[in-house]
Every structure is written in C-alpha cells, then in structure tokens.
C-alpha cells in the first residue's frame, strides 16, 4: 500500500469516526492534494528526464552513425587518393616509356629518310645509265642493220678483191687509177678489214677517206661518213692543209699498231693506193 492509499484510508476512517472534526479533515485533504501534486510533478520530471535520456541516446546513436559514415567516407577518399596516385605514377611511367619510344622512332625515321634519299639518288643514277644504255642499244641496233645491209650488198657483189696501184700518185690520181679498173680506193669500216689491209701493206698508201668537201668531216669514197677511225696518236691534225688519209706502215713509229695507223696528209702527196673491187 502506497502513501496515497494510506492517506485515503486514514481519511475514510476520519469521516466515519468524526463528523465534527471536518476542519481537521479539510487540512488533511490539502496535504493529500499537495502530496498528490508532488507525485505528479515527480512523474512528469521523471518522464521528461526519461524523454531527454531517450533523445540523448537517439542523438548519440545518430552522431555515432554519422561519425562512422564520415570515417568510412574518409577511408574511401583515402583509398581513392591512393589509387589516383598509383594511376598518376603508372601514367608517368608510361609517359617516360612513350617519350623514349618516340625518340627511337624519330631516329629510325631519320635513318629511313636518309636511306630513301640514297635509294632515290641510286634510282636516278640508274635511270640515267639506263637511258645511256638504251641509246647505245639503239645505236648498236642501227649499226647492226647497216652491217647487215653492207653484208647483203657485198654478197650481191660477189667476192671482194683488193689490189695496190703500181705508181706513186696524188690521192685523186690514185683514186682514178682504181676507178679505171672497175674499183675504188678501199673503204675500211671494220676492225677485221683494218687488220687485214694493214697486213697487206709494207709502205704508206692512200685509202678511200678524206675531208676535202668539208674540213673536219671525214667521208669515204661512197659518200658515207666515217664512224670508226684507226688513227695514229695525235691524228688527224691537219698540220699542213691535210685532207687525204694514208695508212702508215711504219711499225717502228711510237704508238703505231695495226689498229692505230692512219694519218692525214696533203692530197697532193704522191704514194700508191689500195683499191677495192
Ligand atoms: C706529222 C703528221 C703530218 C706529217 C706531214 C708528221 O711529222 O706527225 O701529222 O701529217 O708530218 O708530212
Ligand atoms: Ca697529219
């Protein structure tokens, strides 16, 4: 039984026992009311304090949650920063590698450019040589055709015969000597023929070549121009208005050889001639 009940029972007893002592009873009611109010206050204060405690607890829990979340966040930031640093390091490493590779490639490009330029020069030079060779091939083809024509015409003519005039005469008279006998002064247009005629003679003789028509333009008696000459060293020198050609036989003369034996002389000089029929 709490104090309230005690007061209540006591009050009831007082009412039953004494009707006159109402004043005393009234005082007791006031005290009872006061106590009752005090109890209520206590309850209210307790409830308030309880609520404050609950609120504080909630606040602390929420604070704890927030702090934990922030810690996690900071941890996560730290991790992110660490990863970021690692990425930067790795990128720096890659950048160094790439710079090195770039330098190597630049050197390679330089080398290849130099090589390409050299190849271009070689190509140009080969192209030039090729052009020269093509021209030479064309010349040789033309020469071959000419030789073929000469060969055919010789074949038509029948066997060739060479003979030497018996008298010493000027170039023109020697030519006339040959013509009077159905021949002409010899035309020498191959190495073989040069060697052959050279082997026949044992003195200086006229051959069918001169530049009487135009100084410096050597022509054979058939009017064809000279292609290959078999000159002594330093000849033709036109030393003394020399337009007619002799074959020199002097085997002792310096520079003489079967393929180097021609000299230009004044056409009026008197010597024998080699005729070809
Ligand atoms: C020269 C010849 C020249 C000749 C004339 C020689 O001494 O070497 O070039 O044709 O004299 O006689
Ligand atoms: Ca001469």
Short mmCIF file of C-alpha atoms in Angstrom, two decimals, residues 204 206 230-232 234-238 242 244-248 253 261-265:
data_model
loop_
_atom_site.label_atom_id
_atom_site.label_comp_id
_atom_site.label_asym_id
_atom_site.label_seq_id
_atom_site.Cartn_x
_atom_site.Cartn_y
_atom_site.Cartn_z
CA UNK A 204 102.47 4.25 -146.77
CA UNK A 206 96.22 6.05 -149.75
CA UNK A 230 92.08 3.83 -136.72
CA UNK A 231 94.29 6.87 -136.20
CA UNK A 232 97.88 7.22 -135.15
CA UNK A 234 97.56 12.84 -132.37
CA UNK A 235 95.99 12.40 -135.82
CA UNK A 236 94.20 13.77 -137.76
CA UNK A 237 95.97 17.09 -137.05
CA UNK A 238 95.57 18.89 -140.41
CA UNK A 242 95.92 17.80 -144.87
CA UNK A 244 93.50 12.97 -147.52
CA UNK A 245 94.18 9.88 -145.45
CA UNK A 246 97.05 7.44 -145.68
CA UNK A 247 97.61 4.16 -143.92
CA UNK A 248 101.02 4.34 -142.28
CA UNK A 253 106.84 4.56 -135.14
CA UNK A 261 97.91 3.60 -138.34
CA UNK A 262 96.05 6.44 -140.12
CA UNK A 263 97.37 9.94 -140.76
CA UNK A 264 96.01 12.92 -142.69
CA UNK A 265 98.30 14.38 -145.39
#
